[in-house]
Amino acid sequence: MKFENQPPYSLGQRSPSQKDAGDGGNVTLVSQSTLGEINRGRVLQALYDHGPKSRAELARLAGVNRTTITGIVQPMIEEGLLVEGEAVPSDFKGGKPARPIYFNPEAPMLGAVLLLPGRTQTCLVTLSGEIKALTKAEFDPHGDRDAFLAIIKDTLSATLSQAQQAPFGIGIASGGMIDSDNGVILAVNLAPVLSGLPLVDILQTHFSLPVVIDHHPRALLVGDRWFGPGRGQQTFAAIYTGEVLGGAFYIDGRVYRGLAGSGGELGHTVVQIDGELCNCGKHGCWETVAALPWLRREAARLGLANPVGVTSARLVKEAAEGSEAADVLLDRYTRNVAFGILNLQQTLSLNSYVLHGDIAGGGADAAERVKQHVERLVRKRPNQEISITVNGIGEGHTALRGAAGLVLSSHLKLVI
Amino acid sequence: MKFENQPPYSLGQRSPSQKDAGDGGNVTLVSQSTLGEINRGRVLQALYDHGPKSRAELARLAGVNRTTITGIVQPMIEEGLLVEGEAVPSDFKGGKPARPIYFNPEAPMLGAVLLLPGRTQTCLVTLSGEIKALTKAEFDPHGDRDAFLAIIKDTLSATLSQAQQAPFGIGIASGGMIDSDNGVILAVNLAPVLSGLPLVDILQTHFSLPVVIDHHPRALLVGDRWFGPGRGQQTFAAIYTGEVLGGAFYIDGRVYRGLAGSGGELGHTVVQIDGELCNCGKHGCWETVAALPWLRREAARLGLANPVGVTSARLVKEAAEGSEAADVLLDRYTRNVAFGILNLQQTLSLNSYVLHGDIAGGGADAAERVKQHVERLVRKRPNQEISITVNGIGEGHTALRGAAGLVLSSHLKLVI
DNA sequence: ATAAGTTTGTGCGAAGTACAAACAAACTGC
DNA sequence: GCAGTTTGTTTGTACTTCGCACAAACTTAT
């Protein structure tokens, strides 16, 4: 038959942003090789989420045949990524003892770099999250690009020289605007030396290792996911407050990036249309009312001592000691933080938020205040409890583990 | 070896919302049957996105072997879902003529229901998007549940009786708060008779057909995706303005739902912390400044004639005729609409927005104004153009096609 | 009219991966 | 020592994609 007299297959006009892709465009079939990779990644992810497990336990968790699991894990045992543990006496009457499987401590490690304006840290991270060979350095944020590259290469070389074997790759967490698809630091206002730097290509060429980069809040999220309170969760968000405000989300088992890593600019969502001028040029951004500059300016207005040194941790402490001004300011600040989380919750229903940075410094008390404000604002849904926690691990360490986790995600295909 | 002396595999405490799932929890491996289903769905999706294609063309698009495509499509031709078209003379010198493949016009159709307060429409939709057997009915929004169920069953029966064979299933688009996982209408403020109704189970039992339900803006999105300006796109959003404001997003090839369909309550994200009281109980929601109530109240304030009849279409027309008040009001209104899109863009970088409802009634002019406001507010990223279009198809028809598309998504596994 | 060249669609066997069943190994309790 | 149970391994089957060769159907040149 002829395919004529059919209604046009696009009944509305196509929008201009995405006309037909070229050959081999967005049609992706899954091959059997890909199937194998997907399943290997999911087995490894299950070990991250559930800890050491035997083949039979993994088979039960996945609802598949024991021989399927053996077929998946045996090659990884043989190549040294996984190792078999000692037999565990059974909980049952009789029964062959189970042999749990987990990551080989002698497997290659992961390289990690944290890039902050003017300073950098590098380290190695084991597959189970231990940090080794931590090295720190400083650089001139307005200095010469070649000088910076020499410093970063030297610092990384010092770190990598302490590994017995080549790591799987190097992950980089950086502030600023990052193009994570092309591995380029687009702009860092506080460290112009970094702006425009194709750091991934440079380091890949220099070290002959895979290199991945993402921006700092997303690295925090990945750190939460693999080694912190997000472990085993399918959906949650990381929110960072400090001099600036940022966030990232993990949705249905994937880090949300948006096009070229541009998603998640939460600090510049607007919560007060006619609010104060933001440094991005707009008015009333969430960052203008939920970051340290606002907090310190209000502390000065309320007459708190040494306002430039005010932090959430200090306010929690002073409120506990009876200071009403501290209590009032902390309440207003946590309410402002809550507005952005409310908008995120209304938009995406993530239900679980991990706080980092200054607000995390306020501990469980600050988190509980934020949670109470969010619950007052969000319309309740059946069976949907909102969780707001803090990541109690030191800031640099979460970001470094997160940078390492970027390598896990891309190299071991732990996330599909 | 023993797995002792290892760092605890959760270095931070887990947040309380999602402890370890039960057996068979969130570990999902992919089997070869699933692989086949995924690939069949992707081939069908490619036909939706690209129109009739031959096996060789599909193989090129997907980057796989021609025998792979033959193995996938032949069973669907044999079972009547697809059909081979007439040979198309080659563009080349020589070469066997290609046989394009597309949906069989005699394949089963899709059932669709649109549920609005007090009225309903049902129809059949062909796989290529034609609407047939459209039936309308009214019901008492405060009436008796059994009376309503009788009306909906009768209306659907009338529609389904005009199909030569049983449709694939029935999709329902409804206003209000919907639990799309369990198929329950949780609450509809303007039609209390629907609140708490497990409509999916009721209709599945009555008609012995698969039934799916989702809320109205998401059905609009699905309609855009399969049959409208979203066709072939991997990422875009649908925004609906009217008496209320709502939206939905399609991200990386999937409809975003959030837990039990709760994501996407865009109307109740806050854009003005100390703004006017919203009917949800909060202050300053996007809906309070970007829906018809605000528009009509401001029209009255500005002294426009017949303010209760003001719409975007009317303002566009009057502004074109020289009314400065209309022009000013339209500009303020499109700016308010732009704030919510700005926040969505900052959060998710969707880049492509399809407008529905009243704002779409303002046509390309209103869309262009919204776009200009958004572009003034959003910080430019390299290679990221923002597109804002309107879906020019009649409102009811997009939603009905969207309801039908819900069946496509779930029954034919066109979206993974 | 025939042959060369090209593209599409089909047939056949190989490869990769999961599944089912049976069996061996390793235990507990009687 | 044997029955019962669980874990891990072996063997063969099933499903799906891939590679290669060949048939079919055309255009162009001789």
Short mmCIF file of C-alpha atoms in Angstrom, two decimals, chain B residues 81-317:
data_model
loop_
_atom_site.label_atom_id
_atom_site.label_comp_id
_atom_site.label_asym_id
_atom_site.label_seq_id
_atom_site.Cartn_x
_atom_site.Cartn_y
_atom_site.Cartn_z
CA LEU B 81 0.70 -3.49 14.02
CA LEU B 82 2.94 -2.36 11.14
CA VAL B 83 2.49 -2.57 7.42
CA GLU B 84 4.84 -2.41 4.46
CA GLY B 85 4.29 0.42 2.01
CA GLU B 86 4.80 0.45 -1.72
CA ALA B 87 8.31 0.32 -3.06
CA VAL B 88 9.91 3.72 -3.37
CA PRO B 89 12.08 4.30 -6.43
CA SER B 90 15.66 4.70 -5.37
CA ASP B 91 17.54 8.00 -5.33
CA PHE B 92 20.61 6.08 -6.42
CA LYS B 93 21.85 4.64 -9.67
CA GLY B 94 20.39 1.15 -9.46
CA GLY B 95 19.59 -0.46 -6.18
CA LYS B 96 16.59 -2.44 -5.06
CA PRO B 97 13.65 -0.13 -4.24
CA ALA B 98 13.13 0.38 -0.52
CA ARG B 99 9.92 -0.79 1.15
CA PRO B 100 8.95 1.77 3.81
CA ILE B 101 7.27 0.52 6.94
CA TYR B 102 4.72 2.38 9.03
CA PHE B 103 1.75 1.89 11.29
CA ASN B 104 -1.06 -0.21 9.92
CA PRO B 105 -4.21 1.92 9.56
CA GLU B 106 -6.14 -1.23 10.41
CA ALA B 107 -4.24 -1.74 13.64
CA PRO B 108 -6.17 -1.37 16.90
CA MET B 109 -6.68 2.21 18.02
CA LEU B 110 -6.25 3.94 21.36
CA GLY B 111 -9.09 4.98 23.67
CA ALA B 112 -8.95 8.45 25.23
CA VAL B 113 -10.91 10.24 27.96
CA LEU B 114 -10.64 13.90 28.95
CA LEU B 115 -12.12 14.63 32.40
CA LEU B 116 -12.92 18.22 33.24
CA PRO B 117 -15.06 19.54 36.11
CA GLY B 118 -18.63 18.81 35.05
CA ARG B 119 -17.87 17.52 31.57
CA THR B 120 -16.07 14.74 29.80
CA GLN B 121 -15.05 13.86 26.25
CA THR B 122 -14.12 10.43 24.91
CA CYS B 123 -12.79 9.35 21.53
CA LEU B 124 -10.66 6.87 19.65
CA VAL B 125 -7.24 7.87 18.33
CA THR B 126 -5.46 6.05 15.53
CA LEU B 127 -1.78 5.21 15.89
CA SER B 128 -1.04 8.13 13.59
CA GLY B 129 -3.07 10.57 15.68
CA GLU B 130 -6.43 10.92 13.96
CA ILE B 131 -9.40 11.43 16.29
CA LYS B 132 -12.52 9.38 15.71
CA ALA B 133 -15.83 8.68 17.44
CA LEU B 134 -15.70 11.81 19.61
CA THR B 135 -18.41 11.76 22.27
CA LYS B 136 -19.17 14.39 24.89
CA ALA B 137 -21.20 14.30 28.10
CA GLU B 138 -21.84 16.37 31.19
CA PHE B 139 -22.10 15.33 34.84
CA ASP B 140 -22.88 16.96 38.14
CA PRO B 141 -19.50 17.84 39.71
CA HIS B 142 -21.09 17.72 43.18
CA GLY B 143 -23.36 14.78 42.40
CA ASP B 144 -23.51 11.11 43.17
CA ARG B 145 -20.50 8.89 42.42
CA ASP B 146 -22.60 6.06 40.92
CA ALA B 147 -24.35 8.52 38.65
CA PHE B 148 -21.02 9.80 37.44
CA LEU B 149 -19.70 6.28 36.86
CA ALA B 150 -22.78 5.39 34.85
CA ILE B 151 -22.24 8.44 32.63
CA ILE B 152 -18.54 7.76 32.06
CA LYS B 153 -19.16 4.08 31.31
CA ASP B 154 -21.97 4.91 28.88
CA THR B 155 -19.95 7.59 27.11
CA LEU B 156 -16.97 5.28 26.73
CA SER B 157 -19.14 2.39 25.60
CA ALA B 158 -20.63 4.59 22.90
CA THR B 159 -17.15 5.51 21.72
CA LEU B 160 -15.66 2.01 21.92
CA SER B 161 -18.60 0.50 20.07
CA GLN B 162 -17.43 2.35 16.97
CA ALA B 163 -14.09 0.52 16.89
CA GLN B 164 -13.85 -2.54 14.66
CA GLN B 165 -11.63 -4.23 17.23
CA ALA B 166 -10.69 -3.75 20.83
CA PRO B 167 -8.34 -0.80 21.29
CA PHE B 168 -4.96 -1.22 22.91
CA GLY B 169 -6.17 0.49 26.02
CA ILE B 170 -7.75 3.62 27.44
CA GLY B 171 -5.89 6.71 28.57
CA ILE B 172 -7.44 9.30 30.87
CA ALA B 173 -6.41 12.94 31.25
CA SER B 174 -7.88 14.55 34.36
CA GLY B 175 -7.54 17.76 36.29
CA GLY B 176 -6.79 17.76 40.02
CA MET B 177 -4.35 15.76 42.10
CA ILE B 178 -3.73 12.36 40.51
CA ASP B 179 -1.85 9.33 41.84
CA SER B 180 -0.75 7.94 38.48
CA ASP B 181 0.99 4.89 39.99
CA ASN B 182 -2.18 3.57 41.62
CA GLY B 183 -4.61 5.05 39.13
CA VAL B 184 -6.55 7.11 41.67
CA ILE B 185 -7.95 10.64 41.45
CA LEU B 186 -6.91 11.97 44.84
CA ALA B 187 -8.67 15.33 44.82
CA VAL B 188 -10.43 17.67 42.42
CA ASN B 189 -11.46 20.85 44.17
CA LEU B 190 -13.92 21.89 41.43
CA ALA B 191 -15.48 18.40 41.09
CA PRO B 192 -15.65 16.68 44.49
CA VAL B 193 -17.58 13.75 43.01
CA LEU B 194 -14.26 12.60 41.46
CA SER B 195 -12.17 12.86 44.62
CA GLY B 196 -10.86 9.57 45.90
CA LEU B 197 -12.05 7.65 42.85
CA PRO B 198 -9.95 4.58 41.87
CA LEU B 199 -10.99 5.13 38.27
CA VAL B 200 -8.34 2.93 36.66
CA ASP B 201 -9.40 -0.21 38.51
CA ILE B 202 -13.08 0.51 37.93
CA LEU B 203 -12.74 0.97 34.17
CA GLN B 204 -10.23 -1.87 33.75
CA THR B 205 -12.66 -4.23 35.38
CA HIS B 206 -15.65 -2.91 33.42
CA PHE B 207 -14.07 -2.90 29.97
CA SER B 208 -11.36 -5.60 30.40
CA LEU B 209 -8.82 -3.24 28.84
CA PRO B 210 -5.62 -1.69 30.16
CA VAL B 211 -6.32 1.79 31.57
CA VAL B 212 -3.87 4.53 32.50
CA ILE B 213 -4.45 7.97 33.97
CA ASP B 214 -2.42 11.11 34.40
CA HIS B 215 -3.11 14.73 35.12
CA HIS B 216 -4.07 17.17 32.47
CA PRO B 217 -0.84 19.15 31.85
CA ARG B 218 1.08 15.88 31.62
CA ALA B 219 -1.41 14.58 29.07
CA LEU B 220 -0.88 17.78 27.08
CA LEU B 221 2.84 17.07 27.18
CA VAL B 222 2.39 13.52 25.97
CA GLY B 223 0.16 14.82 23.20
CA ASP B 224 2.90 17.29 22.22
CA ARG B 225 5.41 14.50 22.30
CA TRP B 226 3.67 11.95 20.11
CA PHE B 227 1.55 14.10 17.84
CA GLY B 228 2.58 17.74 18.25
CA PRO B 229 5.50 20.17 18.37
CA GLY B 230 7.41 17.96 20.82
CA ARG B 231 7.66 15.16 18.32
CA GLY B 232 11.17 13.81 18.04
CA GLN B 233 12.44 15.92 20.95
CA GLN B 234 14.24 14.42 23.90
CA THR B 235 13.62 17.29 26.32
CA PHE B 236 10.94 19.95 26.56
CA ALA B 237 8.19 21.26 28.83
CA ALA B 238 4.49 21.97 28.40
CA ILE B 239 3.09 24.98 30.31
CA TYR B 240 -0.66 25.46 30.68
CA THR B 241 -2.24 28.74 31.83
CA GLY B 242 -5.92 29.35 32.44
CA GLU B 243 -7.95 29.58 35.62
CA VAL B 244 -5.00 27.75 37.12
CA LEU B 245 -1.40 27.22 36.01
CA GLY B 246 0.31 23.88 35.53
CA GLY B 247 3.09 22.18 33.67
CA ALA B 248 4.89 18.97 32.85
CA PHE B 249 8.28 17.98 31.55
CA TYR B 250 9.74 15.43 29.19
CA ILE B 251 13.36 14.89 30.10
CA ASP B 252 15.88 12.74 28.26
CA GLY B 253 13.19 10.71 26.55
CA ARG B 254 10.93 10.24 29.55
CA VAL B 255 7.91 11.96 31.02
CA TYR B 256 8.91 13.29 34.42
CA ARG B 257 6.44 12.20 37.09
CA GLY B 258 8.10 12.26 40.45
CA LEU B 259 6.85 9.93 43.13
CA ALA B 260 3.34 8.73 42.26
CA GLY B 261 2.98 11.47 39.71
CA SER B 262 3.41 14.32 42.18
CA GLY B 263 6.12 16.23 40.32
CA GLY B 264 5.35 19.32 38.27
CA GLU B 265 3.18 21.43 40.60
CA LEU B 266 4.66 24.48 38.94
CA GLY B 267 1.75 26.76 39.68
CA HIS B 268 2.55 26.55 43.37
CA THR B 269 6.23 27.33 43.21
CA VAL B 270 6.86 30.67 44.91
CA VAL B 271 8.10 33.66 42.91
CA GLN B 272 7.20 36.40 45.43
CA ILE B 273 7.85 35.41 49.07
CA ASP B 274 5.63 38.13 50.49
CA GLY B 275 3.17 38.16 47.59
CA GLU B 276 -0.57 37.75 47.58
CA LEU B 277 -2.36 34.84 49.19
CA CYS B 278 -2.79 31.82 46.93
CA ASN B 279 -5.71 29.40 47.13
CA CYS B 280 -3.23 26.72 48.21
CA GLY B 281 -2.57 28.67 51.42
CA LYS B 282 0.89 29.99 50.58
CA HIS B 283 1.82 33.51 49.43
CA GLY B 284 3.27 34.54 46.13
CA CYS B 285 2.85 31.41 44.04
CA TRP B 286 3.56 31.67 40.33
CA GLU B 287 -0.14 30.98 39.71
CA THR B 288 -1.11 34.14 41.65
CA VAL B 289 0.58 36.33 39.05
CA ALA B 290 0.39 34.26 35.86
CA ALA B 291 -3.19 32.99 35.58
CA LEU B 292 -6.50 34.49 34.41
CA PRO B 293 -7.66 35.77 37.84
CA TRP B 294 -4.60 38.04 38.06
CA LEU B 295 -5.02 39.15 34.45
CA ARG B 296 -8.68 40.05 34.86
CA ARG B 297 -8.16 41.84 38.18
CA GLU B 298 -5.40 43.95 36.63
CA ALA B 299 -7.60 44.60 33.57
CA ALA B 300 -10.25 46.00 35.88
CA ARG B 301 -7.66 48.10 37.68
CA LEU B 302 -6.42 49.51 34.35
CA GLY B 303 -9.97 50.26 33.25
CA LEU B 304 -10.15 47.87 30.31
CA ALA B 305 -13.64 47.22 28.97
CA ASN B 306 -15.40 44.04 30.16
CA PRO B 307 -12.48 42.88 32.32
CA VAL B 308 -14.03 39.52 33.17
CA GLY B 309 -13.79 38.59 29.50
CA VAL B 310 -10.12 39.43 29.13
CA THR B 311 -7.89 36.76 27.62
CA SER B 312 -4.41 36.74 26.10
CA ALA B 313 -5.97 36.49 22.64
CA ARG B 314 -8.02 39.62 23.35
CA LEU B 315 -5.04 41.55 24.65
CA VAL B 316 -2.93 40.64 21.62
CA LYS B 317 -5.72 41.79 19.34
#
